[in-house]
Tab-separated table of C-alpha atoms and ligand atoms in Angstrom:
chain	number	residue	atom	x	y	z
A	258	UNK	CA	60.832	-15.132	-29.944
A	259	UNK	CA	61.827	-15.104	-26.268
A	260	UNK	CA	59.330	-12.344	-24.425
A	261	UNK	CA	60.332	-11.316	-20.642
A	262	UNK	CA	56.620	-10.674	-19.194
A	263	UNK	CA	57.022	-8.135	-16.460
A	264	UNK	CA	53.751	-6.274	-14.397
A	265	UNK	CA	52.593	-4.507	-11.516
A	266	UNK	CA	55.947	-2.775	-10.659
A	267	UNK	CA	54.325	-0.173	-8.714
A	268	UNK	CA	56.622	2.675	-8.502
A	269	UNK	CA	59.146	0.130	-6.797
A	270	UNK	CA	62.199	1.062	-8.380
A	271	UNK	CA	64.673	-1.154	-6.857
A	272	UNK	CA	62.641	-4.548	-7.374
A	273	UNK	CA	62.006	-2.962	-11.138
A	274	UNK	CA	65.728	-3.117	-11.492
A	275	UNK	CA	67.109	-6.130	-9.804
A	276	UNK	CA	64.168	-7.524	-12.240
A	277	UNK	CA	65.906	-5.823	-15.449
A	278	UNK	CA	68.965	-6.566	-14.212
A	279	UNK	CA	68.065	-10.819	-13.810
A	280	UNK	CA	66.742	-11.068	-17.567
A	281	UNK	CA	69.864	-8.849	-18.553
A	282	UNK	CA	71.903	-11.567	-17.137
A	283	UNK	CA	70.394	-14.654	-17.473
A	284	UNK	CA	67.637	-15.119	-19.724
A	285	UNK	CA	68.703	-13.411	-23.298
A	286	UNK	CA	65.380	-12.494	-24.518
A	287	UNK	CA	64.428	-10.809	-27.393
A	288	UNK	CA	62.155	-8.195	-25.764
A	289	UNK	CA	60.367	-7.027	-22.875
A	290	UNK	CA	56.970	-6.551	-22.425
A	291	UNK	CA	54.917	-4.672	-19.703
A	292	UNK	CA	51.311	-5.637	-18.341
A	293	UNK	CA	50.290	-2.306	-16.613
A	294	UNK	CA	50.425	-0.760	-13.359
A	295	UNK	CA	53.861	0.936	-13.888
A	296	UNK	CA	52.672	3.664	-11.185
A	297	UNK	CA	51.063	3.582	-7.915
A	298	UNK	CA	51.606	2.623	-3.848
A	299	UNK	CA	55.151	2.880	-4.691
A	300	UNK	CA	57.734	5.746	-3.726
A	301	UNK	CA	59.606	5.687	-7.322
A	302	UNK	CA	57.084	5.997	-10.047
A	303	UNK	CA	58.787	8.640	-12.425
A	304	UNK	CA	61.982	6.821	-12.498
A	305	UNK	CA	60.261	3.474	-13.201
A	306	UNK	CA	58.066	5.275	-15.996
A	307	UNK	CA	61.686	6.692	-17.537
A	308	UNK	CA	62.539	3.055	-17.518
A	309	UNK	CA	59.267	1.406	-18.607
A	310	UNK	CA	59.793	3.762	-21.517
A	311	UNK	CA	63.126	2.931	-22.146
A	312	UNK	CA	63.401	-0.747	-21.959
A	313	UNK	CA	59.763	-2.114	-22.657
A	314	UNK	CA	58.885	-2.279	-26.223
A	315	UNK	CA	55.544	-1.233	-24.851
A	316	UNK	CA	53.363	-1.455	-21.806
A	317	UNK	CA	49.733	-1.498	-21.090
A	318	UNK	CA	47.366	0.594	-18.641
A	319	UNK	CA	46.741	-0.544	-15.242
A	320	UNK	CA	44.058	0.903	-13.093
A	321	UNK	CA	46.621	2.566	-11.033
A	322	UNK	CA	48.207	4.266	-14.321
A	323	UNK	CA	44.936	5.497	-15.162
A	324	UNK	CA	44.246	6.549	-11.683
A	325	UNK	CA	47.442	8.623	-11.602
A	326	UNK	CA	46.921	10.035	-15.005
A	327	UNK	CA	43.236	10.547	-14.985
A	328	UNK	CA	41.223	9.767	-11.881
A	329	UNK	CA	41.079	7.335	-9.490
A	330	UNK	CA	38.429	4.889	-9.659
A	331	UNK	CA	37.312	2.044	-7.126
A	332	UNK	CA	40.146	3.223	-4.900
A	333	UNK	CA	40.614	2.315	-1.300
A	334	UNK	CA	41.450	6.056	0.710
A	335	UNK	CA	45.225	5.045	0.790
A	336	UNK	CA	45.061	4.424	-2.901
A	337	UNK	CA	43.403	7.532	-4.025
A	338	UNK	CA	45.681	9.672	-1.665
A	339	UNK	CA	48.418	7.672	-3.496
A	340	UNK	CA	47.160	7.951	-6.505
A	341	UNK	CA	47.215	12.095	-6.522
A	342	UNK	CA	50.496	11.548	-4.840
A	343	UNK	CA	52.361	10.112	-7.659
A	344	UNK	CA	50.780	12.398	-10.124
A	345	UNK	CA	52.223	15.488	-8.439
A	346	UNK	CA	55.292	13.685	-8.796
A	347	UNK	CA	55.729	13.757	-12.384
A	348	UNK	CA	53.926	17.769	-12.129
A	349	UNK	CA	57.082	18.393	-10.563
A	350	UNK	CA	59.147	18.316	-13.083
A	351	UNK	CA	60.437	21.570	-14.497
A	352	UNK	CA	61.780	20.703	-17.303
A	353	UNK	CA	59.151	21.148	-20.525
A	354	UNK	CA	60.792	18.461	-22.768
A	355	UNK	CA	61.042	15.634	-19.809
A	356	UNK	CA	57.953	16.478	-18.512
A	357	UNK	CA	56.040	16.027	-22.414
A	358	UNK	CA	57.526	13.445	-23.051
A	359	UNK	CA	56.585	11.294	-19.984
A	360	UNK	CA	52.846	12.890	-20.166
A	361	UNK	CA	53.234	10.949	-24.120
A	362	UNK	CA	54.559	7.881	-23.288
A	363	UNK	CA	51.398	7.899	-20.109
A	364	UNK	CA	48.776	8.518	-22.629
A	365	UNK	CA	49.579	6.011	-25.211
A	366	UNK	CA	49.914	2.965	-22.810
A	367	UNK	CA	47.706	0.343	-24.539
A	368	UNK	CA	44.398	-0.828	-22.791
A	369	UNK	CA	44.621	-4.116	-24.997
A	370	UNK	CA	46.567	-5.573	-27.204
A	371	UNK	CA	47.557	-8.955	-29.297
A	372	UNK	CA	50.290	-10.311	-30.591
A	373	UNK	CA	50.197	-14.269	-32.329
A	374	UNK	CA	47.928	-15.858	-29.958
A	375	UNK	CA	48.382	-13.978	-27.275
A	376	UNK	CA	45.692	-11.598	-26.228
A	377	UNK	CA	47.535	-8.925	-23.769
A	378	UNK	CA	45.514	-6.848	-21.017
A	379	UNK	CA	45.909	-5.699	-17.534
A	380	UNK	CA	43.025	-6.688	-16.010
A	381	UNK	CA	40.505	-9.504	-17.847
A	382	UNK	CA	39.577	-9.534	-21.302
A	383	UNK	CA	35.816	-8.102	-20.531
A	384	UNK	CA	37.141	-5.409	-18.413
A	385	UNK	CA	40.581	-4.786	-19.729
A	386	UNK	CA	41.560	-1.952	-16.761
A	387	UNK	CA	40.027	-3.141	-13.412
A	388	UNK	CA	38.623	-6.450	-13.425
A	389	UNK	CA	40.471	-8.984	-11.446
A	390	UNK	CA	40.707	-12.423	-12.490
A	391	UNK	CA	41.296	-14.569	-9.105
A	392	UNK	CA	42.842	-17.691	-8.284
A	393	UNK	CA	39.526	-18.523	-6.189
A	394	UNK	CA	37.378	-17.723	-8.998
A	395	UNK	CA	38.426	-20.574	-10.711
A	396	UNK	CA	36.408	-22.302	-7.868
A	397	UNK	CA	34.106	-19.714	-6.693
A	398	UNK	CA	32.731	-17.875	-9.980
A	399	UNK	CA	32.132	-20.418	-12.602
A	400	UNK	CA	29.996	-17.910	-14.477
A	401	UNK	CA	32.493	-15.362	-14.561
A	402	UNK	CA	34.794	-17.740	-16.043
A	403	UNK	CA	33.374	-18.784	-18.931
A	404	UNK	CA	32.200	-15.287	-19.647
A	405	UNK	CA	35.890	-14.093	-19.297
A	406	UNK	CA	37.170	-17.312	-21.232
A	407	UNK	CA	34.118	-16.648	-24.249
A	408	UNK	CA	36.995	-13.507	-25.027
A	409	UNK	CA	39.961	-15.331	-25.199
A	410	UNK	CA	40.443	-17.047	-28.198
A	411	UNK	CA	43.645	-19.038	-27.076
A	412	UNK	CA	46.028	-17.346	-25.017
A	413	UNK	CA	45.879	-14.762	-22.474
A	414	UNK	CA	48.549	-12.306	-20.401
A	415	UNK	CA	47.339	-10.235	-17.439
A	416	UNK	CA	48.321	-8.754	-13.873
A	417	UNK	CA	46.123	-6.996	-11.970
A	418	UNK	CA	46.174	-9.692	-8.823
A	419	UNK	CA	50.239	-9.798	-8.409
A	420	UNK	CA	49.452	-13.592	-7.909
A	421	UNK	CA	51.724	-15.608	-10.474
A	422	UNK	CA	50.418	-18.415	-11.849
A	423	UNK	CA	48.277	-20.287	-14.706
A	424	UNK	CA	44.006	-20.409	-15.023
A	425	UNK	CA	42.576	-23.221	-17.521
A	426	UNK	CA	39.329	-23.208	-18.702
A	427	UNK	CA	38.511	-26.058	-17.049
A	428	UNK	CA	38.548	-23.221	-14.916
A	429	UNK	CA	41.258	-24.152	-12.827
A	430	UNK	CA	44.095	-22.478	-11.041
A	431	UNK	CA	47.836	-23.408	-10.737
A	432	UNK	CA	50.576	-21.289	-8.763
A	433	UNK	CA	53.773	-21.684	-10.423
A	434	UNK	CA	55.109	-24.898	-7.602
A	435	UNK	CA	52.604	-27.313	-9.298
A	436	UNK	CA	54.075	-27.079	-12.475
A	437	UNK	CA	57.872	-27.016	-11.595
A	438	UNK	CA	57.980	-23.092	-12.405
A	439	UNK	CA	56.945	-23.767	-16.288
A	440	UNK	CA	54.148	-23.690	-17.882
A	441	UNK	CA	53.941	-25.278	-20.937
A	442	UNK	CA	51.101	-24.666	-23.645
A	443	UNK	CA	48.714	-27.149	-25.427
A	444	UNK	CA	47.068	-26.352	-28.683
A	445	UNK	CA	43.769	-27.682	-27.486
A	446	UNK	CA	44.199	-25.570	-23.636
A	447	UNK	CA	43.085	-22.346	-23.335
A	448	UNK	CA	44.977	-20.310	-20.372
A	449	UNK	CA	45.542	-17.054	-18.669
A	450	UNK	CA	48.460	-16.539	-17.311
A	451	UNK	CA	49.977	-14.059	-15.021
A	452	UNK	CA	53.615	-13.394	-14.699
A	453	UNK	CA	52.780	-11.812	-11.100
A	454	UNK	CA	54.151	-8.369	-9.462
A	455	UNK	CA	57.650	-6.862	-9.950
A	456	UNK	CA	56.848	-4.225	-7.254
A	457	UNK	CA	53.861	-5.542	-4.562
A	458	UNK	CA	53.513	-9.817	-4.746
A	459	UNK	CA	50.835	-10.813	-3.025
A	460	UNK	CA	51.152	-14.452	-2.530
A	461	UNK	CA	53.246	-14.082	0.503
A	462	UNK	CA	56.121	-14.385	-1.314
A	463	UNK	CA	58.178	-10.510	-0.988
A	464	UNK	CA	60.551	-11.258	-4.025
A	465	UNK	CA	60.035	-9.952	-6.834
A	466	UNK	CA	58.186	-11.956	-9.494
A	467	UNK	CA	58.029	-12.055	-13.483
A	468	UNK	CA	57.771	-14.426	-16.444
A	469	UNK	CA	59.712	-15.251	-19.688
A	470	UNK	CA	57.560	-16.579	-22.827
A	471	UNK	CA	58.928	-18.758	-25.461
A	472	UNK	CA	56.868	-19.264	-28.507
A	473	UNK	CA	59.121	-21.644	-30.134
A	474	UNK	CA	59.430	-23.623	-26.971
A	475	UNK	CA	55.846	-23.370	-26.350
A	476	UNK	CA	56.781	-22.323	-22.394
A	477	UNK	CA	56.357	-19.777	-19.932
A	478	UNK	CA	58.829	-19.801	-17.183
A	479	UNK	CA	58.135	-18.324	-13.664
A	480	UNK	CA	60.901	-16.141	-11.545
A	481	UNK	CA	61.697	-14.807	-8.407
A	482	UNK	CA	64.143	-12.436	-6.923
A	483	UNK	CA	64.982	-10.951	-3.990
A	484	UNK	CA	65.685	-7.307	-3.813
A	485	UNK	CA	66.584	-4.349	-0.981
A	486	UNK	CA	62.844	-4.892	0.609
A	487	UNK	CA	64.055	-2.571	3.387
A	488	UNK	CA	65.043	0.804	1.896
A	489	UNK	CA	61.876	0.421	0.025
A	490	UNK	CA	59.838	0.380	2.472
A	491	UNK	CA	61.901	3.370	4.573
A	492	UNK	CA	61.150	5.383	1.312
A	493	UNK	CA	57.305	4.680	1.758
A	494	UNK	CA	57.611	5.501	5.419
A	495	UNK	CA	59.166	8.906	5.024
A	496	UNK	CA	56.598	10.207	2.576
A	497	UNK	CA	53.573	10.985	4.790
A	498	UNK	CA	50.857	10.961	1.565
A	499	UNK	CA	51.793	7.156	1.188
A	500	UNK	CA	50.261	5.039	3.883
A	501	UNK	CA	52.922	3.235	6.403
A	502	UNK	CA	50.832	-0.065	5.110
A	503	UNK	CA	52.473	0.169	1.461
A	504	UNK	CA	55.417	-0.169	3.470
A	505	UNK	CA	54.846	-2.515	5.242
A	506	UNK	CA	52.871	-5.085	3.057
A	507	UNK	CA	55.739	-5.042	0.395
A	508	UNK	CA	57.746	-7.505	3.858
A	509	UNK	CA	55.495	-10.206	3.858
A	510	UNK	CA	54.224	-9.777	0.104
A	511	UNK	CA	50.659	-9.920	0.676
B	184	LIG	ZN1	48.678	-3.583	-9.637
């Protein structure tokens, strides 16, 4: 089973597709799986729900879908203002049927799941929506490691950080250039790994990033790809209840 890993698209709609369009193309998977944050900072989320829905064979809850669909929480004032934002967006919609059926597909986004040995969440395993797991706790927070690594049994997927990249329980941390862009597993090596952002990367790196798992294979490749950066960021500029910043971070991908 070949499983494209893709997260943290943001309501960035034109990195979402050059991102469905690269796996269409090149990496014949069997399905594709979404880590959370579908929604928020971004100037697209409805359409990227629609396709979320469509293409994913399911997706989890990030912080900033549960923010948009129920409240905010631990939000920065550009978030938050975001956050409402994007959930008028889909109370816009007039039409009964469309609107239902996006409130559905919302509302059932998983907070965790599993699948073989993979344990799936957004966040960490102890706090599934909004903890973040970072590369400089693997140096910093040797506490919180082992309490986050007591929950995972072998494997982990998350987002959350938009940093790609590969924690050990040593703990260690390695961005995808120290391994050549593949990970591969070992039965006795518990990891985390992220596949990164689709719609906001944050290791000043703008292109968009996700992953493709191989469980035969044992591997998890890392990709990038460059989209339209530009009219993105124009469509975050021209909406005045989304903060010039969201713009303007999405450049230099930090
Ligand atoms: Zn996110």
């Amino acid at each position: 089973m070949r499983t494209a890993l893709i997260s943290d698209i943001h309501g960035n709609l034109e990195a979402l597709r050059v991102v469905l369009d690269d796996i269409d193309a090149k990496r014949s998977v069997d399905r594709i799986i979404c880590l959370g944050d579908i929604l928020g900072y971004g100037p697209d989320p409805v359409a990227c729900a629609e396709i979320v829905a469509d293409r994913c064979e399911w997706s989890l809850m990030g912080n900033h879908d549960y923010g948009a669909l129920y409240e905010p929480t631990n939000f920065n004032a550009a978030a938050e203002q975001a956050a409402y934002w994007t959930r008028a967006q889909f109370e816009l919609e007039h039409d009964a049927d469309a609107a239902a059926r996006r409130w559905e597909f919302l509302g059932h986004l998983k907070v965790r799941t599993t699948f073989n040995d993979f344990l799936c969440v957004h966040g960490s395993p102890r706090r599934p929506i909004n903890e973040y797991i970072f590369p400089e706790d693997a140096i910093n927070s040797p506490v919180k490691m082992r309490q986050v690594f007591e929950r995972v049994k072998k494997y982990c997927l998350v987002g959350h950080t938009h940093v790609p990249g590969v924690f050990t329980d040593e703990p260690d941390f390695y961005p995808p250039g120290d391994f050549e862009d593949t990970w591969t597993f070992e039965d006795d090596c518990r990891c985390i790994i992220n596949p990164g952002s689709v719609g906001q990367p944050r290791d000043l790196d703008p292109r968009a990033s996700y992953g493709v798992l191989d469980e035969e294979k044992c591997t998890v490749d890392f990709h990038r790809v460059a989209y339209d950066v530009e009219s993105v960021v124009k469509k975050i500029h021209a909406i005045p209840e989304l903060s010039n910043w969201l713009g303007d971070r999405l450049l230099e991908g930090r």
